[in-house]
Coordinates of C-alpha atoms in Angstrom, one line a residue:
M1 CA 157.7 -132.1 159.4
K2 CA 156.5 -129.3 161.5
A3 CA 154.9 -126.5 159.6
R4 CA 157.1 -123.7 160.9
G5 CA 154.7 -120.6 162.7
I6 CA 154.7 -117.0 161.7
R7 CA 156.6 -115.1 164.1
A8 CA 155.2 -112.4 166.0
V9 CA 156.4 -108.5 165.1
P10 CA 157.3 -106.9 168.1
V11 CA 155.2 -103.7 169.4
E12 CA 158.4 -101.6 168.8
V13 CA 158.9 -102.9 165.1
F14 CA 155.5 -102.2 164.1
L15 CA 155.0 -98.6 165.6
A16 CA 158.7 -97.8 163.5
L17 CA 156.8 -98.9 160.4
L18 CA 153.3 -97.1 161.4
L19 CA 156.0 -93.9 161.4
V20 CA 157.8 -94.3 157.9
L21 CA 154.6 -94.8 155.9
P22 CA 153.3 -92.3 154.0
A23 CA 150.7 -89.9 155.8
C24 CA 147.8 -90.6 153.5
S25 CA 148.2 -94.1 154.3
V26 CA 146.6 -93.7 158.2
K27 CA 143.0 -92.3 158.2
E28 CA 143.1 -89.3 160.8
E29 CA 146.0 -87.8 158.4
R30 CA 144.3 -87.8 155.1
A31 CA 143.4 -84.2 155.6
G32 CA 146.7 -83.2 153.8
C33 CA 146.5 -85.3 151.2
P34 CA 145.2 -84.3 147.4
C35 CA 141.8 -85.0 145.9
Y36 CA 141.7 -86.2 142.0
V37 CA 139.4 -84.3 140.0
H38 CA 138.4 -86.5 137.3
L39 CA 136.6 -83.7 135.0
I40 CA 134.5 -86.0 132.6
V41 CA 134.3 -83.9 128.6
D42 CA 132.8 -86.2 127.0
E43 CA 129.3 -83.8 126.3
F44 CA 131.7 -80.9 124.8
L45 CA 133.0 -83.2 122.4
R46 CA 129.3 -84.8 121.4
A47 CA 128.9 -81.3 120.5
G48 CA 131.5 -81.0 118.4
L49 CA 134.2 -79.1 120.6
S50 CA 137.1 -80.6 121.0
E51 CA 139.6 -77.8 121.4
A52 CA 138.8 -75.9 124.8
M53 CA 140.2 -74.0 128.2
V54 CA 139.9 -76.3 130.9
A55 CA 140.6 -73.9 134.4
F56 CA 140.5 -74.9 138.1
S57 CA 140.8 -72.7 141.2
S58 CA 141.3 -73.7 144.7
G59 CA 142.8 -71.9 147.7
G60 CA 143.2 -68.7 145.8
L61 CA 145.4 -70.2 143.2
G62 CA 144.3 -70.8 139.3
H63 CA 145.4 -72.7 136.6
S64 CA 144.3 -72.7 133.0
E65 CA 145.3 -74.0 129.8
T66 CA 143.9 -74.4 126.3
L67 CA 143.7 -78.1 125.5
D68 CA 142.5 -81.1 122.7
L69 CA 140.0 -82.7 124.5
S70 CA 140.1 -85.4 122.4
P71 CA 142.1 -87.9 124.2
Y72 CA 140.3 -87.7 126.9
E73 CA 136.6 -89.1 125.0
G74 CA 135.5 -91.9 127.4
S75 CA 138.0 -91.4 130.6
S76 CA 138.7 -88.1 131.9
Y77 CA 140.9 -84.9 132.3
E78 CA 142.5 -85.7 136.3
K79 CA 143.8 -82.5 138.1
Q80 CA 145.4 -82.8 141.7
L81 CA 143.3 -80.2 143.9
P82 CA 144.3 -79.9 148.0
R83 CA 141.4 -80.6 149.7
S84 CA 139.0 -77.5 150.1
Q85 CA 136.4 -75.5 147.9
A86 CA 137.0 -75.6 144.3
R87 CA 135.4 -74.2 141.2
A88 CA 136.2 -75.3 137.7
A89 CA 135.1 -74.3 133.9
V90 CA 135.6 -75.4 131.0
A91 CA 135.2 -72.9 128.0
A92 CA 135.0 -73.9 124.3
G93 CA 134.5 -71.8 121.4
L94 CA 137.7 -68.8 122.6
E95 CA 139.1 -66.7 119.6
N96 CA 139.0 -63.1 120.3
S97 CA 138.5 -63.9 124.6
R98 CA 141.3 -63.6 126.4
L99 CA 141.3 -64.7 130.4
E100 CA 142.2 -61.9 132.3
G101 CA 142.2 -63.4 136.2
E102 CA 139.1 -64.9 136.4
V103 CA 137.1 -63.0 133.5
L104 CA 136.8 -63.8 129.6
K105 CA 137.2 -60.2 128.0
V106 CA 136.3 -59.4 124.4
P107 CA 138.6 -56.0 123.3
Y108 CA 136.4 -53.5 122.1
G109 CA 135.9 -53.4 118.6
L110 CA 135.4 -57.3 117.8
E111 CA 133.3 -59.4 117.7
A112 CA 132.0 -62.0 120.9
D113 CA 132.9 -65.7 120.7
P114 CA 130.8 -68.7 119.8
L115 CA 131.2 -69.5 123.5
W116 CA 130.1 -72.7 125.5
L117 CA 130.8 -72.7 128.7
Y118 CA 130.8 -75.6 131.5
F119 CA 131.3 -73.8 135.5
E120 CA 130.7 -75.6 138.6
E121 CA 131.7 -75.1 142.2
F122 CA 132.2 -77.9 144.6
E123 CA 134.0 -79.5 147.5
C124 CA 137.0 -81.8 147.0
E125 CA 136.5 -83.8 150.5
G126 CA 137.7 -87.1 148.8
D127 CA 140.3 -88.6 147.4
D128 CA 138.4 -88.7 144.1
K129 CA 135.7 -86.6 142.7
Y130 CA 134.4 -86.2 139.5
L131 CA 132.7 -83.5 137.3
L132 CA 130.1 -84.0 134.2
A133 CA 131.3 -80.7 132.3
T134 CA 128.2 -80.3 129.6
P135 CA 128.3 -76.8 128.1
S136 CA 125.8 -74.2 128.1
K137 CA 125.3 -71.1 125.5
Q138 CA 126.4 -68.0 126.1
Y139 CA 125.8 -65.8 123.3
C140 CA 122.6 -64.6 121.2
N141 CA 123.6 -65.1 117.5
L142 CA 121.2 -62.2 115.9
T143 CA 120.6 -62.5 112.7
I144 CA 119.3 -58.4 110.7
V145 CA 117.7 -58.4 107.2
V146 CA 117.7 -54.8 105.7
T147 CA 115.0 -53.8 103.4
G148 CA 114.4 -50.9 101.8
M149 CA 117.8 -50.1 100.7
D150 CA 118.7 -49.3 96.6
E151 CA 121.5 -51.2 95.3
E152 CA 124.2 -49.0 96.1
G153 CA 123.3 -48.9 100.1
E154 CA 122.6 -53.1 99.9
Y155 CA 126.4 -53.6 99.0
N156 CA 127.6 -50.3 101.0
C157 CA 126.0 -50.4 104.3
S158 CA 127.4 -51.7 106.9
L159 CA 125.7 -52.3 110.9
Q160 CA 127.2 -51.9 114.6
V161 CA 125.7 -53.2 117.3
Y162 CA 126.7 -51.9 120.7
A163 CA 125.9 -53.5 123.9
G164 CA 126.2 -52.6 127.7
S165 CA 128.4 -56.1 128.1
S166 CA 131.6 -57.5 126.5
D167 CA 133.0 -59.6 129.0
V168 CA 131.7 -62.9 131.0
E169 CA 132.8 -64.1 134.5
L170 CA 134.6 -67.4 133.9
Y171 CA 133.4 -69.7 136.8
T172 CA 129.5 -68.5 137.1
G173 CA 128.7 -66.9 133.4
D174 CA 127.6 -64.2 134.5
P175 CA 128.0 -60.7 132.7
A176 CA 131.4 -59.2 133.5
G177 CA 131.4 -55.3 132.0
G178 CA 133.2 -53.9 129.8
K179 CA 131.7 -52.0 126.3
Y180 CA 130.7 -53.8 123.3
R181 CA 130.7 -52.9 119.8
A182 CA 130.9 -55.5 116.6
T183 CA 130.5 -55.1 113.3
A184 CA 127.8 -57.7 111.9
R185 CA 129.1 -59.9 109.1
R186 CA 127.2 -60.2 105.8
V187 CA 126.1 -63.6 105.1
G188 CA 123.6 -62.8 102.5
P189 CA 122.8 -60.1 100.8
L190 CA 121.3 -57.6 102.7
V191 CA 121.1 -60.6 105.2
Y192 CA 123.9 -59.8 108.2
A193 CA 125.1 -61.7 111.7
V194 CA 126.6 -60.8 114.9
R195 CA 127.2 -62.7 118.1
I196 CA 126.0 -60.5 121.1
P197 CA 127.1 -62.0 124.7
R198 CA 125.3 -62.2 127.7
Q199 CA 124.2 -59.8 129.1
Q200 CA 123.1 -57.5 132.6
G201 CA 120.1 -55.8 130.6
N202 CA 119.2 -55.1 127.3
E203 CA 121.6 -51.5 126.9
L204 CA 121.8 -52.2 123.3
L205 CA 121.7 -50.3 119.9
L206 CA 122.2 -51.2 116.5
E207 CA 123.6 -48.7 113.6
I208 CA 123.2 -48.7 110.3
C209 CA 125.5 -46.9 108.1
P210 CA 124.6 -45.8 104.5
P211 CA 127.3 -46.0 102.1
P212 CA 129.8 -42.9 102.3
T213 CA 128.8 -41.3 98.9
R214 CA 125.1 -40.9 99.9
N215 CA 125.4 -37.3 100.6
A216 CA 126.9 -37.8 103.4
A217 CA 124.0 -39.1 105.5
E218 CA 124.0 -39.9 108.7
P219 CA 124.0 -43.0 110.0
M220 CA 120.7 -44.7 111.3
V221 CA 120.0 -45.4 115.1
L222 CA 117.9 -48.1 116.6
D223 CA 117.4 -49.5 120.3
L224 CA 117.7 -52.7 120.0
G225 CA 117.4 -53.1 123.7
D226 CA 113.8 -52.4 123.2
E227 CA 113.3 -54.9 121.0
F228 CA 114.5 -57.5 123.4
R229 CA 112.9 -56.0 126.5
R230 CA 109.6 -56.0 124.3
A231 CA 110.1 -59.8 122.8
G232 CA 110.5 -61.3 126.8
Y233 CA 114.2 -62.0 125.4
D234 CA 115.9 -64.0 129.0
W235 CA 119.8 -62.4 129.3
G236 CA 119.6 -65.2 132.4
R237 CA 118.5 -68.3 130.2
H238 CA 121.0 -71.3 130.9
N239 CA 121.5 -71.5 127.2
L240 CA 120.9 -68.1 125.2
M241 CA 118.6 -67.9 122.7
D242 CA 118.9 -66.3 119.2
A243 CA 117.4 -63.7 117.8
S244 CA 116.1 -62.2 114.2
A245 CA 115.2 -58.8 112.9
V246 CA 114.2 -57.3 110.0
V247 CA 114.7 -53.7 109.4
D248 CA 113.1 -51.4 106.8
Y249 CA 115.6 -48.8 106.2
A250 CA 112.9 -46.2 104.6
S251 CA 110.9 -46.3 107.6
A252 CA 113.4 -46.9 110.6
D253 CA 110.8 -49.8 110.9
I254 CA 111.9 -53.0 112.8
S255 CA 110.5 -56.6 113.3
F256 CA 112.1 -58.5 115.8
D257 CA 111.7 -62.7 116.5
I258 CA 113.4 -64.8 119.4
V259 CA 115.0 -68.1 117.5
D260 CA 114.9 -71.1 119.0
W261 CA 118.2 -72.8 118.9
D262 CA 117.9 -75.9 120.2
I263 CA 114.6 -76.8 118.6
D264 CA 115.5 -80.3 117.8
G265 CA 117.2 -80.9 120.9
S266 CA 120.7 -80.9 120.0
Y267 CA 123.2 -78.3 120.1
G268 CA 122.6 -77.2 116.8
D269 CA 124.9 -75.7 114.5
V270 CA 128.1 -74.9 116.5
E271 CA 130.2 -72.4 114.6
I272 CA 133.9 -71.8 116.3

């Protein structure tokens, strides 16, 4: 039996088929097709940061949502964006911060969050774009030891830290203004800790308030920013360092040190 040949498709039928095919199947028209962004979040999960805000900005439009990152381990979070310049961010450790526009704002009087941030600007120009989200430390954890106080002061004094910046740009990590005031947490006998967000400069003050019953003594105010400056603290560092201060209340002397949180090569004690 003679094999049946394949019949040629008439030119008119072929052209009609091209017209009904999706536009994205024709190479010349792919500029109108979406770009699929694959955000790999394994580094956040490795650091113990399983909950985070994921945000994108493209063409003047923004999108953000808070996610459990665990389901994306070993794969990626996927977002469909137009083919244009775009930005992505992942912010973990959020508690007091609120996103307003493209700025993470800390209300005056509340302590800054232990913010770990990834941000990147990129070009969506193909069908797929892969981004590796790596967290960077956006706060300085300052430990303060107060000496030279009697027992009354030891249990009743309070510490306030004031700074020139409280807010952070989501897509750049830059300080975004705002005034910062936070009450240091007591973590031991006359040992306190407070987080300071990334600063534009060294506009920092430490106020030590004695017990109210101490004959209405005035608070002691120290120029904390000068200590940061003299120690060479770098607020532009990708991962901010921690610091410690010992204050002699009786003499108003202060000693200051920069602490390497990453000394063992890990993310350290991630505080959420």
